[in-house]
CSV table of C-alpha atoms and ligand atoms in Angstrom, one decimal:
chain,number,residue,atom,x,y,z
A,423,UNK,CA,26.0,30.5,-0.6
A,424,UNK,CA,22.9,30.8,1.5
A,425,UNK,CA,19.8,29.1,1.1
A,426,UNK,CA,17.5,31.6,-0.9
A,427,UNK,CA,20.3,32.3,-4.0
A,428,UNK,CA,21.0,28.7,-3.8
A,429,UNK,CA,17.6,27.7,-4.5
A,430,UNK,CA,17.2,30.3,-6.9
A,431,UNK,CA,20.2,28.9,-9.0
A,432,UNK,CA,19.0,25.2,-8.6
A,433,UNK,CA,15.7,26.3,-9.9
A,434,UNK,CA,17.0,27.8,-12.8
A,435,UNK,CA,18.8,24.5,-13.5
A,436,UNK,CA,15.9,22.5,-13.2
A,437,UNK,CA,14.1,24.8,-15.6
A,438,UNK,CA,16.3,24.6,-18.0
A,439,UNK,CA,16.4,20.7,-18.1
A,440,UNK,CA,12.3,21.1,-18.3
A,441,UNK,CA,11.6,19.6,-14.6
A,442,UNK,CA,8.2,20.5,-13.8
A,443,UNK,CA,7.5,23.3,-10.8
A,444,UNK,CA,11.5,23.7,-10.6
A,445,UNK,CA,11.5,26.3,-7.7
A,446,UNK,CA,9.3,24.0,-5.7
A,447,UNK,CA,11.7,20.9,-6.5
A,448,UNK,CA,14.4,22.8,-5.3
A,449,UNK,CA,13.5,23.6,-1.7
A,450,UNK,CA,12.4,20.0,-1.6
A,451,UNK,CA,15.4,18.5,-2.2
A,452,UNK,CA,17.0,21.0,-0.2
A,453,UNK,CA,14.8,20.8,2.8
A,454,UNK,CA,15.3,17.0,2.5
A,455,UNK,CA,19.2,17.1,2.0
A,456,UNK,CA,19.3,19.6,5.0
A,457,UNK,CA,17.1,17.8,7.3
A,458,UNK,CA,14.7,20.9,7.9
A,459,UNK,CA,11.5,22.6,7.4
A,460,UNK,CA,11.1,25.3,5.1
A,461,UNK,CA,10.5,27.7,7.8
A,462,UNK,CA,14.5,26.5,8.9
A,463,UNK,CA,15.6,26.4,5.2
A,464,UNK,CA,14.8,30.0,5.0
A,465,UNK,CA,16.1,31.3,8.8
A,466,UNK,CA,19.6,29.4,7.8
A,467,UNK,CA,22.2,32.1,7.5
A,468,UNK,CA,25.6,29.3,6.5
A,469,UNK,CA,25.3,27.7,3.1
A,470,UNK,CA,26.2,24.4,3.0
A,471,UNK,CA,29.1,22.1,4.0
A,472,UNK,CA,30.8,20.0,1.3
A,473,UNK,CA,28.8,16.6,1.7
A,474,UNK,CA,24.9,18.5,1.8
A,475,UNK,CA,26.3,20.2,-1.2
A,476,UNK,CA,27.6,16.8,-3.3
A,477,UNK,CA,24.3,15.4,-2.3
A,478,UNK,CA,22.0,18.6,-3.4
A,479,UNK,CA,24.0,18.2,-6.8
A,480,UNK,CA,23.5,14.6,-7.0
A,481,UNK,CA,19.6,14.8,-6.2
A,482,UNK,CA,19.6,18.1,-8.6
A,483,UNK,CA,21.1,15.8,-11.5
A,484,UNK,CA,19.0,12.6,-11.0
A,485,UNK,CA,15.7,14.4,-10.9
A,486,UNK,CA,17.0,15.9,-14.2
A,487,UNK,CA,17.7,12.6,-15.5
A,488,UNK,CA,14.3,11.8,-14.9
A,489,UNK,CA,13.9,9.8,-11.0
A,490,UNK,CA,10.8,10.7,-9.8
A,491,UNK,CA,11.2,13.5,-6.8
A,492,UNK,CA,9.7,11.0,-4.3
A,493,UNK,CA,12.5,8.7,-5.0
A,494,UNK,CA,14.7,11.1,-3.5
A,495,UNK,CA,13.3,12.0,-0.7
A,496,UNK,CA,11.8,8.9,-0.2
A,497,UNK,CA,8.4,10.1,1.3
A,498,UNK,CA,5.1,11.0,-0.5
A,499,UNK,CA,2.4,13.3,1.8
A,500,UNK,CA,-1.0,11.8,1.1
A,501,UNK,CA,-4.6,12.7,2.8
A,502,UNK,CA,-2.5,13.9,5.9
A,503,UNK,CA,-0.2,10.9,5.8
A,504,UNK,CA,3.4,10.9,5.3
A,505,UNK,CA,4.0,7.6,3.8
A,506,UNK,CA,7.3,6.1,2.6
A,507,UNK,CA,7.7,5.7,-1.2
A,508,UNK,CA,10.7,3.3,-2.9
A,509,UNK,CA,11.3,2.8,-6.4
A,510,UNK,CA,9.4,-0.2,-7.5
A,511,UNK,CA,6.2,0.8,-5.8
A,512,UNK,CA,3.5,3.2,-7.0
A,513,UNK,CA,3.6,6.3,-5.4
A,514,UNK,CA,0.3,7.6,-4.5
A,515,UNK,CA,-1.1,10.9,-6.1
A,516,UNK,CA,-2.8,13.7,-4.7
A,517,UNK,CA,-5.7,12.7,-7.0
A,518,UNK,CA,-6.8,9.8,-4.9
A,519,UNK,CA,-7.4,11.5,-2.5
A,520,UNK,CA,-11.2,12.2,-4.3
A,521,UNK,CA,-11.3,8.5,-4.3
A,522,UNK,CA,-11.0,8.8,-0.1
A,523,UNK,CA,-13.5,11.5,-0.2
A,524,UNK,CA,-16.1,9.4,-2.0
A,525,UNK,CA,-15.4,6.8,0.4
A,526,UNK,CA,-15.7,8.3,3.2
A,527,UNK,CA,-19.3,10.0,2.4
A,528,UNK,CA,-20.2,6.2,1.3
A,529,UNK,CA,-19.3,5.2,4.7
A,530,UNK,CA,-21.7,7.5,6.9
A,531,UNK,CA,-24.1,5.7,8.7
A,532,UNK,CA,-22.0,2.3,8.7
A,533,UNK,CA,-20.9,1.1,11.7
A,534,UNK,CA,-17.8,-0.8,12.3
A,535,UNK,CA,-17.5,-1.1,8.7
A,536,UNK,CA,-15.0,-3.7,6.7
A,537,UNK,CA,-13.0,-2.5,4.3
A,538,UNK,CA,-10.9,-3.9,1.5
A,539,UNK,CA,-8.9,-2.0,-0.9
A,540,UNK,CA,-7.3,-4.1,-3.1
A,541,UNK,CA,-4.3,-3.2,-5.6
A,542,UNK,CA,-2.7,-1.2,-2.5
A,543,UNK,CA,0.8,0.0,-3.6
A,544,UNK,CA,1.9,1.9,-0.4
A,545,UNK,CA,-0.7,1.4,1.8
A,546,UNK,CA,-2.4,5.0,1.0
A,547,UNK,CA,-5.9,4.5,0.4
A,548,UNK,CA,-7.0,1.7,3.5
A,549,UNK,CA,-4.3,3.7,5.4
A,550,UNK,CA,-5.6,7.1,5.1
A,551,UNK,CA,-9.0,5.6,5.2
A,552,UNK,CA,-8.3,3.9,8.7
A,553,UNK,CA,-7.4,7.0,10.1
A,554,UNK,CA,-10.1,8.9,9.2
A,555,UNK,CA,-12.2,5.4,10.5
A,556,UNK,CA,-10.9,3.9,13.5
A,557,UNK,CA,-13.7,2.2,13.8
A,558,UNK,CA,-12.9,0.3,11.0
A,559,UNK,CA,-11.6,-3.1,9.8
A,560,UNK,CA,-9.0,-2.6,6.7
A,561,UNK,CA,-7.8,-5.3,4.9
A,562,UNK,CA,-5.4,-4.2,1.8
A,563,UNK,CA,-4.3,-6.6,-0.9
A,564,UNK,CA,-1.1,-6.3,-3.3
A,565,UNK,CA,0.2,-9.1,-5.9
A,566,UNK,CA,3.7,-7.5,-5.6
A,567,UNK,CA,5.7,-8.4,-2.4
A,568,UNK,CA,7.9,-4.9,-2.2
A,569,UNK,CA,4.3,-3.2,-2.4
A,570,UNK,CA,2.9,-5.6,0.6
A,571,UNK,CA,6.5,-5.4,2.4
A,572,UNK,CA,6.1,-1.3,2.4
A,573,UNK,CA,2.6,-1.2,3.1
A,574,UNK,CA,3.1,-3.2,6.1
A,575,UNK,CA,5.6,-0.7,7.1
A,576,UNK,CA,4.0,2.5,6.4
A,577,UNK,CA,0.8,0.8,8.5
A,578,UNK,CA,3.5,-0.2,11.4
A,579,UNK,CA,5.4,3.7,10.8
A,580,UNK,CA,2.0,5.3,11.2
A,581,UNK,CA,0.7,3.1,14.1
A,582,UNK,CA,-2.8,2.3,11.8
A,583,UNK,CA,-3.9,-1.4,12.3
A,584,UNK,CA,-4.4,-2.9,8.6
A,585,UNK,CA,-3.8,-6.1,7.2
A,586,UNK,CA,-1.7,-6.4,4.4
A,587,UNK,CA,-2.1,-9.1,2.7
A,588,UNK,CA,0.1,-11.0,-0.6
A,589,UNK,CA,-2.3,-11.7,-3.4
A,590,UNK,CA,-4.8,-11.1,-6.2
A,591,UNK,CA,-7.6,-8.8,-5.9
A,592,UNK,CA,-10.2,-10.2,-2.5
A,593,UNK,CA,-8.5,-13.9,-3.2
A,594,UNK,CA,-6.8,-13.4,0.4
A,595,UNK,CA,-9.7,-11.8,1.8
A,596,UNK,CA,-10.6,-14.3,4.7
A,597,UNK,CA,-13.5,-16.4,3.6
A,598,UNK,CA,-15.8,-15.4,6.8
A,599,UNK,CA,-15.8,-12.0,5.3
A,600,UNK,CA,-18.1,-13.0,2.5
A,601,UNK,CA,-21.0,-11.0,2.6
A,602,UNK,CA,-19.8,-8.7,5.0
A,603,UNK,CA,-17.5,-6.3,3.2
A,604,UNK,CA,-19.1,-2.7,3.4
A,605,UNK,CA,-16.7,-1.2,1.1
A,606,UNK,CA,-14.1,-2.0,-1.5
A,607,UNK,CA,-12.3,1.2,-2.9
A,608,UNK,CA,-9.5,0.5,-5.2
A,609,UNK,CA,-6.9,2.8,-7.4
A,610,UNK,CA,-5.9,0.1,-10.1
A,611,UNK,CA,-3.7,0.5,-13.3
A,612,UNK,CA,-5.2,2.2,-15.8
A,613,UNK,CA,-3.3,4.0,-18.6
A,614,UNK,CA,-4.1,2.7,-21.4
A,615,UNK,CA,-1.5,1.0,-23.1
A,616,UNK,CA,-1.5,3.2,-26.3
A,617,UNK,CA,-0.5,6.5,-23.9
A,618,UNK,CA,2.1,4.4,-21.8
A,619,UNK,CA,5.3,5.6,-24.3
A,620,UNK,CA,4.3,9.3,-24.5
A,621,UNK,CA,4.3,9.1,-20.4
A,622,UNK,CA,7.0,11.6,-19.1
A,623,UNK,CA,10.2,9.8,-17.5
A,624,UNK,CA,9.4,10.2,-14.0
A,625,UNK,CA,6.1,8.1,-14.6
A,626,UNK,CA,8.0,5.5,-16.7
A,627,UNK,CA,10.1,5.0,-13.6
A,628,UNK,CA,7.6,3.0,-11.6
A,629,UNK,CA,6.4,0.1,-12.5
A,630,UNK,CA,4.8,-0.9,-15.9
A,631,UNK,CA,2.4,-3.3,-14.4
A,632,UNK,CA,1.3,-0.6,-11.6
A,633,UNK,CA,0.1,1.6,-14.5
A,634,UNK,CA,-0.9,0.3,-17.5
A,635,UNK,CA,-4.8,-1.1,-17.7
A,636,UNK,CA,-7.9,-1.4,-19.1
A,637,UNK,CA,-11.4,-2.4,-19.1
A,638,UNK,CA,-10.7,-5.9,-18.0
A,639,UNK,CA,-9.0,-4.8,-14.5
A,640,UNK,CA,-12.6,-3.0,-13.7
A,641,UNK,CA,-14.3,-6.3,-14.8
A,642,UNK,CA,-12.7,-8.8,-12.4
A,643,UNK,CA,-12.7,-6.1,-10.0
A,644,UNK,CA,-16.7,-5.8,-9.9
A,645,UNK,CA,-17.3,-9.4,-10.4
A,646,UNK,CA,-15.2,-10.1,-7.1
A,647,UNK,CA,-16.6,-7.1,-5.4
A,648,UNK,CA,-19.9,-8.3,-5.8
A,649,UNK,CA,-19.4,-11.6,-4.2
A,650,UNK,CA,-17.7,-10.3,-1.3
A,651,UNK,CA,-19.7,-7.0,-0.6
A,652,UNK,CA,-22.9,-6.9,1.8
A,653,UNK,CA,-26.7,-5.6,0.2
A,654,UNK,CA,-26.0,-2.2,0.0
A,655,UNK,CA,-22.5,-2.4,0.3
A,656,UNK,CA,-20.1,0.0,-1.9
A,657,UNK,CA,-17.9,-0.6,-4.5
A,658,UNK,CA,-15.5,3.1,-5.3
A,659,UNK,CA,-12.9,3.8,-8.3
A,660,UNK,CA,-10.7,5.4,-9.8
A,661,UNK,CA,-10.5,5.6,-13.4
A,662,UNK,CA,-9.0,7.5,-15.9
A,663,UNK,CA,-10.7,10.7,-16.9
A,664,UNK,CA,-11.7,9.4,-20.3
A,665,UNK,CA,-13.5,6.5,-18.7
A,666,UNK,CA,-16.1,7.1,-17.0
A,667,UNK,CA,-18.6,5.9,-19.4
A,668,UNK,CA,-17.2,2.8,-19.6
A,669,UNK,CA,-16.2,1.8,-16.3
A,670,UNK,CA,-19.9,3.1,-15.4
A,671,UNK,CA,-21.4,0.8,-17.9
A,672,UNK,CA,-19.2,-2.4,-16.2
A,673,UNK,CA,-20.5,-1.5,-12.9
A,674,UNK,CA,-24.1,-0.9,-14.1
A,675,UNK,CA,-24.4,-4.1,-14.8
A,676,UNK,CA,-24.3,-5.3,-10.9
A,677,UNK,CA,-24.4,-2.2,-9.1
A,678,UNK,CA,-27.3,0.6,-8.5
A,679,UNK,CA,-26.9,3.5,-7.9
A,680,UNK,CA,-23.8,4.3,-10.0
A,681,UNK,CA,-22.3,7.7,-10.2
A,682,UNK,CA,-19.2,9.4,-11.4
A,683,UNK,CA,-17.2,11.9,-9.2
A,684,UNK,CA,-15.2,14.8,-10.5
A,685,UNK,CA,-11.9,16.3,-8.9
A,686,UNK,CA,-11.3,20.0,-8.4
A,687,UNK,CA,-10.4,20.6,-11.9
A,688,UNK,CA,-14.2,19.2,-13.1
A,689,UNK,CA,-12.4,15.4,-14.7
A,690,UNK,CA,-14.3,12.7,-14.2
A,691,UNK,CA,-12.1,10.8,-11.5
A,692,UNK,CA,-14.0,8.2,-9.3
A,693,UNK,CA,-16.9,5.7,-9.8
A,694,UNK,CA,-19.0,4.5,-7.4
A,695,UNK,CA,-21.9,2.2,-7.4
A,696,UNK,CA,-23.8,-0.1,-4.7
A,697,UNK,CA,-24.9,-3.8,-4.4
A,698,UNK,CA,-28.1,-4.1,-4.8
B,973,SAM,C1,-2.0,2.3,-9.7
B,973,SAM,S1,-1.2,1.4,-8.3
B,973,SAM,C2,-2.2,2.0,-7.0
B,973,SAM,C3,-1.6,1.9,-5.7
B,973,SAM,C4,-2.4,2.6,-4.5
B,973,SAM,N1,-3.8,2.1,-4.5
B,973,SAM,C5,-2.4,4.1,-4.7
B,973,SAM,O1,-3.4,4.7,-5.1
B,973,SAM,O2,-1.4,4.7,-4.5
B,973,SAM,C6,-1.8,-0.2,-8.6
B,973,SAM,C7,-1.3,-1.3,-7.7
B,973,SAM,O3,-2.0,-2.5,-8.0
B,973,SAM,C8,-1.2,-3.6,-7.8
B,973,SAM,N2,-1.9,-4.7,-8.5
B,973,SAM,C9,-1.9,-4.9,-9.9
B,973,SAM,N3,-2.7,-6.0,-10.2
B,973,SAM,C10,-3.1,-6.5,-9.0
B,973,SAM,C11,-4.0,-7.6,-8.7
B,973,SAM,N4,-4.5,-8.4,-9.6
B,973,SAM,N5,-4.2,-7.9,-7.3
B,973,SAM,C12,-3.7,-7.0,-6.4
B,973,SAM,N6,-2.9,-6.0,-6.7
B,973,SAM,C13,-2.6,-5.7,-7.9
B,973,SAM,C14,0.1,-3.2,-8.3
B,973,SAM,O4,1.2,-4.0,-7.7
B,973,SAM,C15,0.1,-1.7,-7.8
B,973,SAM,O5,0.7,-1.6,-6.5
């Protein structure tokens, strides 16, 4: 069967067991099983031989079942990164890439700046924000050794020069950074608990302490900010859209200057704020 129909029919599949964007899913996994582009999925004129097609079916089931696509194909594209994903580590959304963004425009006019990003998962936020700032020092942080393990990899895969470091929040930031940091810019957990069993399978698949979070994760994270950050240095969030008030509020209370940022679909989405 050749590509097109074949998609067409895995699609259906997919729809039926309520996958989300099913037609999409399928020339993923098809692409990935294949080895190819789309633009060589399409030209393909032979269907496929009989181990692409038991592996199709198997990737066809599992996402069914529930495994989150990046599982399968192993990769996540973030803020013109491909990064490697594994189950057991947080795979990075295309919402957080606002949180760059906001960095990024915080960042004009520093030179050289240091950057910490703790709560890294893969690597995506002081990796994507290295590339866009060679200039810059990164230094990411991770309390979960398969997050700091792939991290290091991705930074190594990608050829970006960050430090990833094993440990809570700026504890294994180096103590002659104090003072000095221009930026910290974390993505922490923060579903609140009450929504975590109503979160669809695929979501449920990572890990519990990667997503759940409140208030309290936004109040260490300012009060170690704010010892490690320069005058005028930034402090940038993401929060959940129902936050922002909040997680404003906890940052008001050492920072200036403290605004929420909206995505494309107008939810509140990042928080930043500056040392006085
Ligand atoms: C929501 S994920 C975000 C990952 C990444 N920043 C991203 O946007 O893709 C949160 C990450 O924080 C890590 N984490 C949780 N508590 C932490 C702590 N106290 N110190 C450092 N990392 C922590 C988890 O292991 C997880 O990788």
């Amino acid at each position: 069967m050749r590509p097109a129909r074949l998609i067409a029919r895995a699609a259906a599949y997919l729809e039926r067991h309520g996958v989300e964007s099913p037609r999409a899913t399928a020339e993923i996994l098809l692409m990935h099983v294949l080895g190819t582009d789309r633009a060589g999925l399409y030209a393909r004129a032979e269907g496929l031989d009989a181990r692409q097609a038991r592996e199709f079916g198997r990737a066809l089931c599992q996402r069914c079942a529930g495994t989150p696509l990046q599982h399968l194909t192993g990769e996540q594209a973030f803020h013109r990164l491909r990064l490697e994903v594994r189950p057991g580590v947080f795979v990075p959304r295309p919402e957080t890439e606002i949180l760059v963004e906001g960095a990024r425009r915080e960042l004009r006019g520093a030179e050289h700046p240091n950057i910490v990003d703790p709560r890294t998962g893969t690597g995506a936020l002081a990796l994507a924000l290295k590339r866009e700032r060679p200039d810059a020092t990164v230094l990411a942080t991770d309390v979960a050794p398969e997050a700091v393990e792939l991290a290091r990899l991705n930074a190594g895969r990608l050829g970006l020069e960050v430090d990833v470091l094993l440990g809570d929040l700026l504890a294994p930031v180096p103590e002659d950074l104090r003072g000095w940091v221009d930026l910290v810019v974390s993505n922490p957990p923060y579903v609140p608990e009450e929504e975590y069993e109503d979160l669809p399978p695929e979501v449920k698949a990572e890990p519990r302490e990667a997503l759940v979070g409140g208030p309290e994760v936004y109040e260490r994270l300012t009060a170690e900010a704010v010892r490690w950050l320069r005058d005028g240095g930034v402090l940038a969030v993401e929060i959940h859209a129902e936050a922002a008030e909040a997680v404003s509020a906890i940052l008001g209370r050492s920072f200036a200057d403290v605004r929420v940022h909206r995505d494309l679909a107008g939810r509140d989405r990042v928080v930043t704020g500056r040392r006085p």
